[in-house]
């Protein structure tokens, strides 16, 4: 079997921005061989070129082709959906006859055909464009307000997302950073649109004392598939010193040289907070 293009194939329209995107594809499959062809299935792909290979993206939706006599053809329309995981870029639409290889053919090299026009898959790109400075000093377990701005720098609309905040030893997010309690919900953003908001975040009580940078990270729970996933975080200009108490006993009186079991004696000791934050009772 082989495929012939219909006069007008309604492929993914250039400039389409909805993901997942559903459209209708019209194609024709023809039995170009000399013997009847059993029933088969035509499937559809997005491809960076006009040939099918392992890197092509299979679309959801297929068309059943009935038994075809020699020289006979089958035309039809199929609703196909672009997966939400599709990468941004420009692609050809491929229709591939007998894509499940149910039929042994005289030629297996002519089953796919590319539509004439290409389509551009558009993606949002969420990035933090501003974040307020944290306080210069703060004890672990305390909270402070953060104001940040998220902008959609991509060429496609974005769904809702969540911005979260971290304390980092440097200006880059990694596994060693401390996630702060509190996240900001960001609604859908059109191309170029921004979202600004304020939220209180809390430094975990178990945080290690030290000097940190505050990071604001857009779409930190990866709800949105973006054209660039590397530009989501932005460090605040200022740093924050996380303080903690540190209690030590630095003197204790000597016990008596001997004491009978069950007796008591007095102990005098001195406890000092040598940390950088006040300590509660202990």
GROMACS .gro file of C-alpha atoms in nm:
model
  282
    1UNK     CA    1   0.000   0.000   0.000
    2UNK     CA    2   0.102   0.361  -0.044
    3UNK     CA    3  -0.057   0.694   0.038
    4UNK     CA    4  -0.158   0.975  -0.193
    5UNK     CA    5  -0.225   1.325  -0.060
    6UNK     CA    6  -0.575   1.463  -0.072
    7UNK     CA    7  -0.606   1.798  -0.258
    8UNK     CA    8  -0.620   1.988   0.070
    9UNK     CA    9  -0.497   1.831   0.392
   10UNK     CA   10  -0.609   2.020   0.706
   11UNK     CA   11  -0.284   1.974   0.900
   12UNK     CA   12  -0.190   2.145   1.225
   13UNK     CA   13  -0.230   2.507   1.131
   14UNK     CA   14   0.085   2.717   1.140
   15UNK     CA   15   0.068   2.929   1.451
   16UNK     CA   16  -0.148   2.686   1.645
   17UNK     CA   17  -0.089   2.736   2.015
   18UNK     CA   18  -0.311   2.493   2.204
   19UNK     CA   19  -0.149   2.184   2.351
   20UNK     CA   20  -0.278   1.921   2.334
   21UNK     CA   21  -0.422   2.025   1.999
   22UNK     CA   22  -0.687   1.821   1.821
   23UNK     CA   23  -0.746   1.855   1.448
   24UNK     CA   24  -0.887   1.649   1.163
   25UNK     CA   25  -0.655   1.498   0.903
   26UNK     CA   26  -0.779   1.382   0.562
   27UNK     CA   27  -0.569   1.131   0.367
   28UNK     CA   28  -0.596   0.871   0.091
   29UNK     CA   29  -0.436   0.524   0.095
   30UNK     CA   30  -0.398   0.327  -0.228
   31UNK     CA   31  -0.308  -0.032  -0.300
   32UNK     CA   32  -0.042   0.023  -0.564
   33UNK     CA   33   0.040  -0.350  -0.580
   34UNK     CA   34  -0.091  -0.624  -0.807
   35UNK     CA   35  -0.264  -0.827  -0.533
   36UNK     CA   36  -0.545  -0.747  -0.287
   37UNK     CA   37  -0.441  -0.591   0.045
   38UNK     CA   38  -0.598  -0.700   0.372
   39UNK     CA   39  -0.732  -0.448   0.622
   40UNK     CA   40  -0.469  -0.218   0.774
   41UNK     CA   41  -0.420   0.090   0.989
   42UNK     CA   42  -0.292   0.433   0.892
   43UNK     CA   43  -0.122   0.634   1.166
   44UNK     CA   44   0.010   0.989   1.179
   45UNK     CA   45   0.333   1.150   1.297
   46UNK     CA   46   0.503   1.484   1.339
   47UNK     CA   47   0.849   1.474   1.185
   48UNK     CA   48   1.139   1.718   1.159
   49UNK     CA   49   1.176   1.612   0.794
   50UNK     CA   50   0.965   1.442   0.528
   51UNK     CA   51   1.073   1.088   0.615
   52UNK     CA   52   0.970   0.866   0.903
   53UNK     CA   53   1.230   0.769   1.165
   54UNK     CA   54   1.250   0.673   1.531
   55UNK     CA   55   1.258   1.036   1.646
   56UNK     CA   56   0.915   1.119   1.499
   57UNK     CA   57   0.623   1.189   1.732
   58UNK     CA   58   0.326   0.955   1.703
   59UNK     CA   59  -0.006   1.138   1.721
   60UNK     CA   60  -0.308   1.002   1.900
   61UNK     CA   61  -0.569   0.882   1.649
   62UNK     CA   62  -0.556   0.637   1.357
   63UNK     CA   63  -0.770   0.538   1.056
   64UNK     CA   64  -0.880   0.185   0.974
   65UNK     CA   65  -0.833   0.093   0.606
   66UNK     CA   66  -1.061  -0.182   0.470
   67UNK     CA   67  -0.950  -0.460   0.233
   68UNK     CA   68  -0.832  -0.297  -0.089
   69UNK     CA   69  -0.829  -0.463  -0.428
   70UNK     CA   70  -0.533  -0.399  -0.657
   71UNK     CA   71  -0.542  -0.033  -0.760
   72UNK     CA   72  -0.820   0.053  -0.513
   73UNK     CA   73  -0.794   0.341  -0.269
   74UNK     CA   74  -0.954   0.453   0.057
   75UNK     CA   75  -0.999   0.815   0.163
   76UNK     CA   76  -1.112   0.936   0.502
   77UNK     CA   77  -1.075   1.187   0.781
   78UNK     CA   78  -0.934   1.121   1.126
   79UNK     CA   79  -0.931   1.326   1.444
   80UNK     CA   80  -0.576   1.334   1.579
   81UNK     CA   81  -0.434   1.491   1.894
   82UNK     CA   82  -0.092   1.640   1.953
   83UNK     CA   83   0.046   1.502   2.283
   84UNK     CA   84   0.108   1.755   2.557
   85UNK     CA   85   0.471   1.637   2.566
   86UNK     CA   86   0.537   1.750   2.208
   87UNK     CA   87   0.847   1.971   2.186
   88UNK     CA   88   0.839   2.317   2.035
   89UNK     CA   89   0.950   2.344   1.675
   90UNK     CA   90   0.849   2.322   1.310
   91UNK     CA   91   0.734   1.984   1.181
   92UNK     CA   92   0.591   1.797   0.884
   93UNK     CA   93   0.275   1.591   0.921
   94UNK     CA   94   0.324   1.231   0.804
   95UNK     CA   95   0.050   0.981   0.715
   96UNK     CA   96   0.181   0.623   0.719
   97UNK     CA   97  -0.021   0.341   0.563
   98UNK     CA   98  -0.012  -0.006   0.725
   99UNK     CA   99   0.186   0.145   1.008
  100UNK     CA  100   0.134  -0.165   1.222
  101UNK     CA  101   0.288  -0.380   0.944
  102UNK     CA  102  -0.007  -0.615   0.916
  103UNK     CA  103   0.055  -0.667   0.543
  104UNK     CA  104   0.359  -0.812   0.365
  105UNK     CA  105   0.408  -0.570   0.074
  106UNK     CA  106   0.611  -0.568  -0.242
  107UNK     CA  107   0.759  -0.237  -0.123
  108UNK     CA  108   0.776  -0.123   0.237
  109UNK     CA  109   0.951   0.205   0.156
  110UNK     CA  110   0.657   0.402   0.014
  111UNK     CA  111   0.405   0.381   0.297
  112UNK     CA  112   0.451   0.733   0.437
  113UNK     CA  113   0.383   1.070   0.279
  114UNK     CA  114   0.434   1.419   0.418
  115UNK     CA  115   0.183   1.701   0.389
  116UNK     CA  116   0.307   1.991   0.182
  117UNK     CA  117   0.281   2.254   0.456
  118UNK     CA  118   0.462   2.245   0.788
  119UNK     CA  119   0.319   2.324   1.129
  120UNK     CA  120   0.479   2.503   1.420
  121UNK     CA  121   0.430   2.354   1.765
  122UNK     CA  122   0.424   2.640   2.012
  123UNK     CA  123   0.524   2.628   2.375
  124UNK     CA  124   0.506   2.862   2.672
  125UNK     CA  125   0.824   2.956   2.857
  126UNK     CA  126   0.773   3.065   3.216
  127UNK     CA  127   1.051   3.265   3.377
  128UNK     CA  128   1.092   3.468   3.694
  129UNK     CA  129   1.166   3.829   3.597
  130UNK     CA  130   1.181   3.981   3.946
  131UNK     CA  131   1.197   3.877   4.311
  132UNK     CA  132   1.218   4.094   4.621
  133UNK     CA  133   1.512   4.082   4.860
  134UNK     CA  134   1.480   3.876   5.179
  135UNK     CA  135   1.555   4.029   5.522
  136UNK     CA  136   1.923   4.053   5.605
  137UNK     CA  137   1.882   3.830   5.911
  138UNK     CA  138   1.616   3.581   6.014
  139UNK     CA  139   1.599   3.302   6.268
  140UNK     CA  140   1.515   2.951   6.150
  141UNK     CA  141   1.144   2.882   6.186
  142UNK     CA  142   1.045   3.242   6.107
  143UNK     CA  143   0.860   3.370   5.799
  144UNK     CA  144   0.903   3.669   5.570
  145UNK     CA  145   0.713   3.812   5.268
  146UNK     CA  146   0.833   3.764   4.910
  147UNK     CA  147   0.705   3.947   4.601
  148UNK     CA  148   0.788   3.798   4.262
  149UNK     CA  149   0.689   3.831   3.895
  150UNK     CA  150   0.647   3.545   3.647
  151UNK     CA  151   0.635   3.615   3.273
  152UNK     CA  152   0.546   3.388   2.981
  153UNK     CA  153   0.837   3.445   2.741
  154UNK     CA  154   0.730   3.168   2.503
  155UNK     CA  155   0.523   3.168   2.185
  156UNK     CA  156   0.233   2.966   2.329
  157UNK     CA  157  -0.018   3.021   2.607
  158UNK     CA  158   0.050   2.867   2.948
  159UNK     CA  159  -0.181   2.687   3.188
  160UNK     CA  160  -0.172   2.736   3.563
  161UNK     CA  161   0.150   2.677   3.756
  162UNK     CA  162   0.306   2.712   4.100
  163UNK     CA  163   0.604   2.924   4.203
  164UNK     CA  164   0.812   2.801   4.496
  165UNK     CA  165   1.105   2.951   4.684
  166UNK     CA  166   1.438   2.820   4.806
  167UNK     CA  167   1.742   2.914   5.011
  168UNK     CA  168   2.057   2.837   4.814
  169UNK     CA  169   2.426   2.857   4.892
  170UNK     CA  170   2.473   3.000   4.541
  171UNK     CA  171   2.251   3.143   4.267
  172UNK     CA  172   2.158   2.812   4.104
  173UNK     CA  173   1.896   2.562   4.210
  174UNK     CA  174   2.021   2.214   4.300
  175UNK     CA  175   1.935   1.925   4.531
  176UNK     CA  176   2.114   2.083   4.828
  177UNK     CA  177   1.887   2.390   4.836
  178UNK     CA  178   1.629   2.434   5.112
  179UNK     CA  179   1.264   2.452   5.003
  180UNK     CA  180   1.073   2.717   5.197
  181UNK     CA  181   0.718   2.657   5.313
  182UNK     CA  182   0.467   2.849   5.105
  183UNK     CA  183   0.407   2.860   4.728
  184UNK     CA  184   0.230   3.107   4.498
  185UNK     CA  185  -0.035   2.993   4.252
  186UNK     CA  186   0.007   3.147   3.906
  187UNK     CA  187  -0.291   3.140   3.671
  188UNK     CA  188  -0.293   3.088   3.295
  189UNK     CA  189  -0.068   3.332   3.109
  190UNK     CA  190  -0.107   3.445   2.750
  191UNK     CA  191   0.202   3.506   2.538
  192UNK     CA  192   0.400   3.787   2.700
  193UNK     CA  193   0.167   3.811   3.001
  194UNK     CA  194   0.296   3.848   3.358
  195UNK     CA  195   0.178   3.754   3.707
  196UNK     CA  196   0.298   3.942   4.015
  197UNK     CA  197   0.210   3.844   4.369
  198UNK     CA  198   0.322   3.834   4.731
  199UNK     CA  199   0.333   3.539   4.968
  200UNK     CA  200   0.478   3.467   5.312
  201UNK     CA  201   0.739   3.193   5.316
  202UNK     CA  202   0.881   3.014   5.620
  203UNK     CA  203   1.240   2.905   5.681
  204UNK     CA  204   1.231   2.546   5.813
  205UNK     CA  205   1.329   2.514   6.177
  206UNK     CA  206   1.584   2.247   6.080
  207UNK     CA  207   1.770   2.481   5.844
  208UNK     CA  208   2.144   2.514   5.897
  209UNK     CA  209   2.267   2.855   6.008
  210UNK     CA  210   2.451   3.042   5.737
  211UNK     CA  211   2.428   3.296   5.456
  212UNK     CA  212   2.202   3.214   5.161
  213UNK     CA  213   2.053   3.353   4.842
  214UNK     CA  214   1.676   3.348   4.792
  215UNK     CA  215   1.560   3.174   4.471
  216UNK     CA  216   1.216   3.215   4.313
  217UNK     CA  217   1.137   2.926   4.076
  218UNK     CA  218   0.846   2.945   3.830
  219UNK     CA  219   0.645   2.628   3.755
  220UNK     CA  220   0.847   2.447   4.019
  221UNK     CA  221   0.610   2.150   4.024
  222UNK     CA  222   0.648   2.112   3.642
  223UNK     CA  223   0.280   2.142   3.555
  224UNK     CA  224   0.365   2.322   3.230
  225UNK     CA  225   0.570   2.171   2.946
  226UNK     CA  226   0.791   2.460   2.834
  227UNK     CA  227   1.018   2.537   2.542
  228UNK     CA  228   1.298   2.612   2.790
  229UNK     CA  229   1.307   2.446   3.132
  230UNK     CA  230   1.643   2.599   3.231
  231UNK     CA  231   1.538   2.960   3.297
  232UNK     CA  232   1.267   2.914   3.560
  233UNK     CA  233   1.464   3.030   3.866
  234UNK     CA  234   1.587   3.377   3.958
  235UNK     CA  235   1.799   3.474   4.263
  236UNK     CA  236   1.722   3.782   4.468
  237UNK     CA  237   1.990   4.048   4.465
  238UNK     CA  238   2.036   4.045   4.842
  239UNK     CA  239   2.135   3.762   5.072
  240UNK     CA  240   1.987   3.639   5.400
  241UNK     CA  241   2.167   3.515   5.709
  242UNK     CA  242   1.975   3.236   5.880
  243UNK     CA  243   2.041   3.244   6.254
  244UNK     CA  244   1.994   2.967   6.512
  245UNK     CA  245   2.056   2.932   6.883
  246UNK     CA  246   2.338   2.706   7.007
  247UNK     CA  247   2.313   2.600   7.371
  248UNK     CA  248   2.617   2.473   7.556
  249UNK     CA  249   2.694   2.392   7.919
  250UNK     CA  250   3.034   2.546   7.984
  251UNK     CA  251   3.068   2.484   8.359
  252UNK     CA  252   2.950   2.222   8.606
  253UNK     CA  253   3.034   2.168   8.975
  254UNK     CA  254   3.210   1.855   9.095
  255UNK     CA  255   3.005   1.577   9.259
  256UNK     CA  256   3.091   1.451   9.611
  257UNK     CA  257   3.378   1.203   9.629
  258UNK     CA  258   3.129   0.935   9.736
  259UNK     CA  259   2.756   0.902   9.793
  260UNK     CA  260   2.536   0.609   9.897
  261UNK     CA  261   2.292   0.474   9.642
  262UNK     CA  262   1.955   0.652   9.671
  263UNK     CA  263   2.103   0.971   9.815
  264UNK     CA  264   2.099   1.315   9.649
  265UNK     CA  265   2.349   1.594   9.599
  266UNK     CA  266   2.348   1.943   9.449
  267UNK     CA  267   2.484   2.031   9.105
  268UNK     CA  268   2.559   2.381   8.984
  269UNK     CA  269   2.597   2.441   8.610
  270UNK     CA  270   2.597   2.729   8.364
  271UNK     CA  271   2.427   2.711   8.023
  272UNK     CA  272   2.510   2.961   7.750
  273UNK     CA  273   2.350   3.040   7.414
  274UNK     CA  274   2.650   3.091   7.189
  275UNK     CA  275   2.437   3.093   6.873
  276UNK     CA  276   2.313   3.381   6.660
  277UNK     CA  277   1.942   3.365   6.758
  278UNK     CA  278   1.744   3.365   7.081
  279UNK     CA  279   1.669   3.029   7.237
  280UNK     CA  280   1.341   2.928   7.391
  281UNK     CA  281   1.323   2.758   7.728
  282UNK     CA  282   1.488   2.416   7.759
   0.00000   0.00000   0.00000
